[in-house]
PDB file of N, CA, C and O in Angstrom:
ATOM      1  N   UNK N   1       8.969  17.723  -5.949  1.00  0.00           N
ATOM      2  CA  UNK N   1       7.686  17.480  -6.382  1.00  0.00           C
ATOM      3  C   UNK N   1       8.290  15.876  -5.339  1.00  0.00           C
ATOM      4  O   UNK N   1       9.347  15.638  -5.447  1.00  0.00           O
ATOM      5  N   UNK N   2       7.490  15.591  -3.911  1.00  0.00           N
ATOM      6  CA  UNK N   2       8.027  14.782  -3.074  1.00  0.00           C
ATOM      7  C   UNK N   2       7.433  13.173  -4.199  1.00  0.00           C
ATOM      8  O   UNK N   2       6.373  13.358  -4.772  1.00  0.00           O
ATOM      9  N   UNK N   3       7.850  12.213  -2.796  1.00  0.00           N
ATOM     10  CA  UNK N   3       6.938  11.313  -3.404  1.00  0.00           C
ATOM     11  C   UNK N   3       5.480  11.099  -2.728  1.00  0.00           C
ATOM     12  O   UNK N   3       5.029  11.132  -1.718  1.00  0.00           O
ATOM     13  N   UNK N   4       4.799  10.120  -3.845  1.00  0.00           N
ATOM     14  CA  UNK N   4       3.360   9.790  -3.751  1.00  0.00           C
ATOM     15  C   UNK N   4       2.981   8.412  -2.514  1.00  0.00           C
ATOM     16  O   UNK N   4       4.329   8.664  -1.654  1.00  0.00           O
ATOM     17  N   UNK N   5       2.463   9.321  -1.436  1.00  0.00           N
ATOM     18  CA  UNK N   5       2.570   7.942   0.018  1.00  0.00           C
ATOM     19  C   UNK N   5       1.424   6.958  -0.259  1.00  0.00           C
ATOM     20  O   UNK N   5       1.287   5.786   0.412  1.00  0.00           O
ATOM     21  N   UNK N   6       0.529   7.252  -1.176  1.00  0.00           N
ATOM     22  CA  UNK N   6      -0.472   6.031  -1.839  1.00  0.00           C
ATOM     23  C   UNK N   6      -0.212   6.014  -2.925  1.00  0.00           C
ATOM     24  O   UNK N   6      -0.654   6.552  -3.713  1.00  0.00           O
ATOM     25  N   UNK N   7      -0.407   3.839  -3.200  1.00  0.00           N
ATOM     26  CA  UNK N   7      -0.279   3.835  -4.603  1.00  0.00           C
ATOM     27  C   UNK N   7      -1.491   2.799  -4.680  1.00  0.00           C
ATOM     28  O   UNK N   7      -1.805   1.590  -3.743  1.00  0.00           O
ATOM     29  N   UNK N   8      -1.581   2.450  -6.132  1.00  0.00           N
ATOM     30  CA  UNK N   8      -2.724   1.355  -6.358  1.00  0.00           C
ATOM     31  C   UNK N   8      -1.686   0.148  -7.783  1.00  0.00           C
ATOM     32  O   UNK N   8      -0.808  -0.143  -7.676  1.00  0.00           O
ATOM     33  N   UNK N   9      -2.582  -1.070  -7.215  1.00  0.00           N
ATOM     34  CA  UNK N   9      -2.025  -1.982  -8.329  1.00  0.00           C
ATOM     35  C   UNK N   9      -1.699  -1.547  -9.186  1.00  0.00           C
ATOM     36  O   UNK N   9      -1.989  -1.025  -9.646  1.00  0.00           O
ATOM     37  N   UNK N  10      -0.583  -2.328  -9.120  1.00  0.00           N
ATOM     38  CA  UNK N  10      -0.130  -1.601 -10.659  1.00  0.00           C
ATOM     39  C   UNK N  10       0.835  -1.105 -11.159  1.00  0.00           C
ATOM     40  O   UNK N  10       1.625  -0.512 -12.149  1.00  0.00           O
ATOM     41  N   UNK N  11       0.472   0.125 -10.380  1.00  0.00           N
ATOM     42  CA  UNK N  11       1.869   1.133  -9.935  1.00  0.00           C
ATOM     43  C   UNK N  11       3.307   0.593  -9.550  1.00  0.00           C
ATOM     44  O   UNK N  11       3.314  -0.729  -8.837  1.00  0.00           O
ATOM     45  N   UNK N  12       4.272   1.480  -9.968  1.00  0.00           N
ATOM     46  CA  UNK N  12       5.900   0.500  -9.795  1.00  0.00           C
ATOM     47  C   UNK N  12       6.380   1.503  -8.114  1.00  0.00           C
ATOM     48  O   UNK N  12       6.157   2.365  -7.861  1.00  0.00           O
ATOM     49  N   UNK N  13       6.681   0.304  -7.214  1.00  0.00           N
ATOM     50  CA  UNK N  13       7.196   0.711  -6.318  1.00  0.00           C
ATOM     51  C   UNK N  13       8.051   2.301  -6.132  1.00  0.00           C
ATOM     52  O   UNK N  13       9.053   2.097  -6.892  1.00  0.00           O
ATOM     53  N   UNK N  14       8.661   3.076  -5.842  1.00  0.00           N
ATOM     54  CA  UNK N  14       9.307   4.109  -5.591  1.00  0.00           C
ATOM     55  C   UNK N  14      10.570   4.017  -5.091  1.00  0.00           C
ATOM     56  O   UNK N  14      11.834   4.760  -5.695  1.00  0.00           O
ATOM     57  N   UNK N  15      10.718   3.393  -4.160  1.00  0.00           N
ATOM     58  CA  UNK N  15      11.892   2.418  -3.364  1.00  0.00           C
ATOM     59  C   UNK N  15      11.681   1.345  -2.814  1.00  0.00           C
ATOM     60  O   UNK N  15      10.069   1.226  -2.395  1.00  0.00           O
ATOM     61  N   UNK N  16      12.604   0.602  -2.288  1.00  0.00           N
ATOM     62  CA  UNK N  16      13.230  -0.953  -1.684  1.00  0.00           C
ATOM     63  C   UNK N  16      11.961  -0.392  -0.426  1.00  0.00           C
ATOM     64  O   UNK N  16      12.233   0.711   0.749  1.00  0.00           O
ATOM     65  N   UNK N  17      10.877  -1.332  -0.173  1.00  0.00           N
ATOM     66  CA  UNK N  17      10.683  -1.113   1.561  1.00  0.00           C
ATOM     67  C   UNK N  17       9.207  -2.248   1.657  1.00  0.00           C
ATOM     68  O   UNK N  17       9.199  -2.831   0.530  1.00  0.00           O
ATOM     69  N   UNK N  18       8.748  -2.492   2.752  1.00  0.00           N
ATOM     70  CA  UNK N  18       7.614  -3.417   2.653  1.00  0.00           C
ATOM     71  C   UNK N  18       6.688  -1.990   2.962  1.00  0.00           C
ATOM     72  O   UNK N  18       6.350  -1.185   3.681  1.00  0.00           O
ATOM     73  N   UNK N  19       5.284  -2.907   2.338  1.00  0.00           N
ATOM     74  CA  UNK N  19       4.062  -1.514   1.830  1.00  0.00           C
ATOM     75  C   UNK N  19       3.320  -3.160   2.146  1.00  0.00           C
ATOM     76  O   UNK N  19       2.669  -3.913   2.400  1.00  0.00           O
ATOM     77  N   UNK N  20       2.193  -1.980   3.002  1.00  0.00           N
ATOM     78  CA  UNK N  20       1.034  -2.114   4.036  1.00  0.00           C
ATOM     79  C   UNK N  20      -0.081  -1.529   3.193  1.00  0.00           C
ATOM     80  O   UNK N  20      -0.258  -0.458   2.064  1.00  0.00           O
ATOM     81  N   UNK N  21      -1.257  -3.131   3.049  1.00  0.00           N
ATOM     82  CA  UNK N  21      -2.189  -1.780   2.564  1.00  0.00           C
ATOM     83  C   UNK N  21      -3.269  -1.182   3.153  1.00  0.00           C
ATOM     84  O   UNK N  21      -2.585  -1.268   4.931  1.00  0.00           O
ATOM     85  N   UNK N  22      -3.812  -0.178   2.871  1.00  0.00           N
ATOM     86  CA  UNK N  22      -4.300   1.016   4.044  1.00  0.00           C
ATOM     87  C   UNK N  22      -5.557   1.340   3.375  1.00  0.00           C
ATOM     88  O   UNK N  22      -6.188   1.050   1.757  1.00  0.00           O
ATOM     89  N   UNK N  23      -6.762   1.480   3.996  1.00  0.00           N
ATOM     90  CA  UNK N  23      -7.931   1.626   3.436  1.00  0.00           C
ATOM     91  C   UNK N  23      -8.975   2.797   3.732  1.00  0.00           C
ATOM     92  O   UNK N  23      -8.275   3.759   4.561  1.00  0.00           O
ATOM     93  N   UNK N  24      -9.699   3.453   3.464  1.00  0.00           N
ATOM     94  CA  UNK N  24     -10.598   4.159   3.584  1.00  0.00           C
ATOM     95  C   UNK N  24     -11.203   4.899   5.008  1.00  0.00           C
ATOM     96  O   UNK N  24     -10.586   6.294   5.507  1.00  0.00           O
ATOM     97  N   UNK N  25     -11.236   3.744   5.575  1.00  0.00           N
ATOM     98  CA  UNK N  25     -12.178   3.896   6.815  1.00  0.00           C
ATOM     99  C   UNK N  25     -10.810   3.589   7.944  1.00  0.00           C
ATOM    100  O   UNK N  25     -11.053   2.843   9.167  1.00  0.00           O
ATOM    101  N   UNK N  26      -9.720   2.977   7.876  1.00  0.00           N
ATOM    102  CA  UNK N  26      -8.806   2.469   8.588  1.00  0.00           C
ATOM    103  C   UNK N  26      -8.076   3.738   9.394  1.00  0.00           C
ATOM    104  O   UNK N  26      -7.438   2.503  10.934  1.00  0.00           O
ATOM    105  N   UNK N  27      -8.682   4.765   9.400  1.00  0.00           N
ATOM    106  CA  UNK N  27      -8.394   5.651  10.483  1.00  0.00           C
ATOM    107  C   UNK N  27      -9.265   4.884  11.816  1.00  0.00           C
ATOM    108  O   UNK N  27      -8.913   5.447  12.366  1.00  0.00           O
ATOM    109  N   UNK N  28     -10.233   5.167  11.205  1.00  0.00           N
ATOM    110  CA  UNK N  28     -11.461   4.344  12.717  1.00  0.00           C
ATOM    111  C   UNK N  28     -11.850   3.401  12.589  1.00  0.00           C
ATOM    112  O   UNK N  28     -11.874   3.123  14.232  1.00  0.00           O
ATOM    113  N   UNK N  29     -11.712   2.751  12.184  1.00  0.00           N
ATOM    114  CA  UNK N  29     -11.897   0.975  12.075  1.00  0.00           C
ATOM    115  C   UNK N  29     -10.630   0.546  12.009  1.00  0.00           C
ATOM    116  O   UNK N  29     -10.801  -1.095  12.269  1.00  0.00           O
ATOM    117  N   UNK N  30      -9.686   0.503  11.930  1.00  0.00           N
ATOM    118  CA  UNK N  30      -8.149  -0.476  10.639  1.00  0.00           C
ATOM    119  C   UNK N  30      -8.886  -1.346   9.907  1.00  0.00           C
ATOM    120  O   UNK N  30     -10.063  -1.531  10.211  1.00  0.00           O
ATOM    121  N   UNK N  31      -8.078  -2.220   9.603  1.00  0.00           N
ATOM    122  CA  UNK N  31      -8.126  -2.646   8.919  1.00  0.00           C
ATOM    123  C   UNK N  31      -8.108  -3.976   9.107  1.00  0.00           C
ATOM    124  O   UNK N  31      -6.823  -4.413   9.553  1.00  0.00           O
ATOM    125  N   UNK N  32      -8.726  -5.255   8.193  1.00  0.00           N
ATOM    126  CA  UNK N  32      -8.673  -6.428   9.131  1.00  0.00           C
ATOM    127  C   UNK N  32      -7.271  -7.863   8.596  1.00  0.00           C
ATOM    128  O   UNK N  32      -7.701  -7.614   7.466  1.00  0.00           O
ATOM    129  N   UNK N  33      -6.321  -8.085   9.394  1.00  0.00           N
ATOM    130  CA  UNK N  33      -5.610  -8.527   8.210  1.00  0.00           C
ATOM    131  C   UNK N  33      -5.133  -8.140   7.580  1.00  0.00           C
ATOM    132  O   UNK N  33      -5.348  -8.887   5.562  1.00  0.00           O
ATOM    133  N   UNK N  34      -4.620  -6.732   6.894  1.00  0.00           N
ATOM    134  CA  UNK N  34      -3.974  -5.937   6.227  1.00  0.00           C
ATOM    135  C   UNK N  34      -2.909  -7.120   5.597  1.00  0.00           C
ATOM    136  O   UNK N  34      -2.595  -7.317   5.443  1.00  0.00           O
ATOM    137  N   UNK N  35      -3.127  -7.198   3.354  1.00  0.00           N
ATOM    138  CA  UNK N  35      -1.480  -7.675   3.338  1.00  0.00           C
ATOM    139  C   UNK N  35      -0.452  -7.148   3.098  1.00  0.00           C
ATOM    140  O   UNK N  35      -0.521  -5.544   2.821  1.00  0.00           O
ATOM    141  N   UNK N  36       0.443  -7.845   3.454  1.00  0.00           N
ATOM    142  CA  UNK N  36       1.741  -6.637   3.352  1.00  0.00           C
ATOM    143  C   UNK N  36       2.623  -7.512   2.491  1.00  0.00           C
ATOM    144  O   UNK N  36       3.101  -9.040   1.740  1.00  0.00           O
ATOM    145  N   UNK N  37       3.544  -6.944   1.342  1.00  0.00           N
ATOM    146  CA  UNK N  37       4.135  -6.921   0.485  1.00  0.00           C
ATOM    147  C   UNK N  37       5.729  -6.543   0.775  1.00  0.00           C
ATOM    148  O   UNK N  37       5.645  -4.999   1.113  1.00  0.00           O
ATOM    149  N   UNK N  38       6.677  -6.992   0.382  1.00  0.00           N
ATOM    150  CA  UNK N  38       7.960  -6.467   0.510  1.00  0.00           C
ATOM    151  C   UNK N  38       8.684  -6.290  -1.185  1.00  0.00           C
ATOM    152  O   UNK N  38       8.959  -7.510  -2.003  1.00  0.00           O
ATOM    153  N   UNK N  39       8.752  -5.098  -1.505  1.00  0.00           N
ATOM    154  CA  UNK N  39       9.182  -4.374  -3.321  1.00  0.00           C
ATOM    155  C   UNK N  39      10.270  -4.001  -3.213  1.00  0.00           C
ATOM    156  O   UNK N  39      11.099  -3.632  -2.396  1.00  0.00           O
ATOM    157  N   UNK N  40      10.987  -4.389  -4.376  1.00  0.00           N
ATOM    158  CA  UNK N  40      12.759  -3.482  -4.294  1.00  0.00           C
ATOM    159  C   UNK N  40      12.033  -2.236  -5.508  1.00  0.00           C
ATOM    160  O   UNK N  40      10.917  -2.561  -6.387  1.00  0.00           O
ATOM    161  N   UNK N  41      12.127  -1.467  -5.056  1.00  0.00           N
ATOM    162  CA  UNK N  41      12.596  -0.389  -6.699  1.00  0.00           C
ATOM    163  C   UNK N  41      11.848  -0.572  -7.934  1.00  0.00           C
ATOM    164  O   UNK N  41      12.775  -1.285  -8.346  1.00  0.00           O
ATOM    165  N   UNK N  42      10.995  -0.230  -8.537  1.00  0.00           N
ATOM    166  CA  UNK N  42      10.563  -0.020  -9.722  1.00  0.00           C
ATOM    167  C   UNK N  42       9.333  -1.828  -9.975  1.00  0.00           C
ATOM    168  O   UNK N  42       9.451  -1.997 -10.827  1.00  0.00           O
ATOM    169  N   UNK N  43       9.659  -2.509  -9.058  1.00  0.00           N
ATOM    170  CA  UNK N  43       8.569  -3.782  -8.921  1.00  0.00           C
ATOM    171  C   UNK N  43       6.970  -3.665  -8.589  1.00  0.00           C
ATOM    172  O   UNK N  43       7.201  -2.443  -8.510  1.00  0.00           O
ATOM    173  N   UNK N  44       6.063  -3.935  -9.298  1.00  0.00           N
ATOM    174  CA  UNK N  44       4.813  -3.702  -9.056  1.00  0.00           C
ATOM    175  C   UNK N  44       4.002  -3.981  -8.509  1.00  0.00           C
ATOM    176  O   UNK N  44       3.959  -5.037  -7.592  1.00  0.00           O
ATOM    177  N   UNK N  45       3.141  -3.090  -7.670  1.00  0.00           N
ATOM    178  CA  UNK N  45       2.336  -3.279  -6.661  1.00  0.00           C
ATOM    179  C   UNK N  45       1.260  -4.516  -7.344  1.00  0.00           C
ATOM    180  O   UNK N  45       0.851  -4.618  -7.953  1.00  0.00           O
ATOM    181  N   UNK N  46       0.969  -5.643  -6.226  1.00  0.00           N
ATOM    182  CA  UNK N  46      -0.065  -6.760  -6.275  1.00  0.00           C
ATOM    183  C   UNK N  46      -1.425  -6.029  -6.176  1.00  0.00           C
ATOM    184  O   UNK N  46      -1.514  -4.917  -6.137  1.00  0.00           O
ATOM    185  N   UNK N  47      -2.564  -6.519  -6.881  1.00  0.00           N
ATOM    186  CA  UNK N  47      -3.785  -6.519  -6.590  1.00  0.00           C
ATOM    187  C   UNK N  47      -3.959  -6.676  -5.208  1.00  0.00           C
ATOM    188  O   UNK N  47      -3.633  -6.932  -4.412  1.00  0.00           O
ATOM    189  N   UNK N  48      -5.223  -5.262  -4.804  1.00  0.00           N
ATOM    190  CA  UNK N  48      -5.461  -5.475  -3.013  1.00  0.00           C
ATOM    191  C   UNK N  48      -6.403  -6.355  -3.179  1.00  0.00           C
ATOM    192  O   UNK N  48      -7.579  -6.643  -3.954  1.00  0.00           O
ATOM    193  N   UNK N  49      -6.764  -7.223  -1.723  1.00  0.00           N
ATOM    194  CA  UNK N  49      -7.672  -7.368  -1.418  1.00  0.00           C
ATOM    195  C   UNK N  49      -8.993  -7.338  -1.562  1.00  0.00           C
ATOM    196  O   UNK N  49     -10.644  -7.879  -1.522  1.00  0.00           O
ATOM    197  N   UNK N  50      -9.425  -5.421  -1.627  1.00  0.00           N
ATOM    198  CA  UNK N  50     -10.748  -4.718  -1.802  1.00  0.00           C
ATOM    199  C   UNK N  50     -10.253  -3.864  -3.063  1.00  0.00           C
ATOM    200  O   UNK N  50      -9.359  -2.731  -2.407  1.00  0.00           O
ATOM    201  N   UNK N  51     -11.287  -3.504  -3.815  1.00  0.00           N
ATOM    202  CA  UNK N  51     -11.013  -2.167  -3.875  1.00  0.00           C
ATOM    203  C   UNK N  51     -10.720  -1.148  -4.342  1.00  0.00           C
ATOM    204  O   UNK N  51     -10.340  -0.147  -4.628  1.00  0.00           O
ATOM    205  N   UNK N  52     -11.324  -0.950  -2.293  1.00  0.00           N
ATOM    206  CA  UNK N  52     -11.299   0.486  -2.342  1.00  0.00           C
ATOM    207  C   UNK N  52      -8.985   1.332  -1.222  1.00  0.00           C
ATOM    208  O   UNK N  52      -9.515   2.057  -0.608  1.00  0.00           O
ATOM    209  N   UNK N  53      -9.107  -0.215  -0.552  1.00  0.00           N
ATOM    210  CA  UNK N  53      -7.368   0.093  -0.669  1.00  0.00           C
ATOM    211  C   UNK N  53      -6.515   0.296  -1.606  1.00  0.00           C
ATOM    212  O   UNK N  53      -6.692   0.289  -2.333  1.00  0.00           O
ATOM    213  N   UNK N  54      -5.564   1.404  -0.940  1.00  0.00           N
ATOM    214  CA  UNK N  54      -4.150   1.437  -0.945  1.00  0.00           C
ATOM    215  C   UNK N  54      -3.056   0.706  -0.418  1.00  0.00           C
ATOM    216  O   UNK N  54      -3.618   0.027   0.236  1.00  0.00           O
ATOM    217  N   UNK N  55      -2.124   0.810  -1.197  1.00  0.00           N
ATOM    218  CA  UNK N  55      -1.180   0.297  -0.990  1.00  0.00           C
ATOM    219  C   UNK N  55       0.197   1.479  -0.447  1.00  0.00           C
ATOM    220  O   UNK N  55       0.293   2.894  -0.704  1.00  0.00           O
ATOM    221  N   UNK N  56       0.272   1.445   1.127  1.00  0.00           N
ATOM    222  CA  UNK N  56       0.872   2.530   1.946  1.00  0.00           C
ATOM    223  C   UNK N  56       2.394   1.827   1.988  1.00  0.00           C
ATOM    224  O   UNK N  56       2.512   0.529   2.506  1.00  0.00           O
ATOM    225  N   UNK N  57       3.506   2.717   2.627  1.00  0.00           N
ATOM    226  CA  UNK N  57       4.831   2.266   3.148  1.00  0.00           C
ATOM    227  C   UNK N  57       4.867   2.525   4.261  1.00  0.00           C
ATOM    228  O   UNK N  57       4.720   3.263   4.902  1.00  0.00           O
ATOM    229  N   UNK N  58       5.459   1.211   5.227  1.00  0.00           N
ATOM    230  CA  UNK N  58       5.568   1.135   6.257  1.00  0.00           C
ATOM    231  C   UNK N  58       6.370   1.538   6.562  1.00  0.00           C
ATOM    232  O   UNK N  58       7.319   2.310   5.936  1.00  0.00           O
ATOM    233  N   UNK N  59       6.146   2.936   8.092  1.00  0.00           N
ATOM    234  CA  UNK N  59       6.810   3.102   8.552  1.00  0.00           C
ATOM    235  C   UNK N  59       6.989   4.723   8.203  1.00  0.00           C
ATOM    236  O   UNK N  59       8.125   5.308   8.916  1.00  0.00           O
ATOM    237  N   UNK N  60       6.589   5.195   7.585  1.00  0.00           N
ATOM    238  CA  UNK N  60       5.985   6.644   7.100  1.00  0.00           C
ATOM    239  C   UNK N  60       5.225   6.767   7.245  1.00  0.00           C
ATOM    240  O   UNK N  60       4.550   6.258   7.838  1.00  0.00           O
TER     241      UNK N  60
END
């Protein structure tokens, strides 16, 4: 079973890395000023700026 690709606020980061907000309509419209955070493995994701957004690891 592999690592998940989208994470909710409060989830623990599976690996060290930079994570960015991703949204439902991001493929078509993009996200304006997405939040970016650098987390270490085990740290919890902060709240998103919008209830429809999730966290995704950058570069994957």
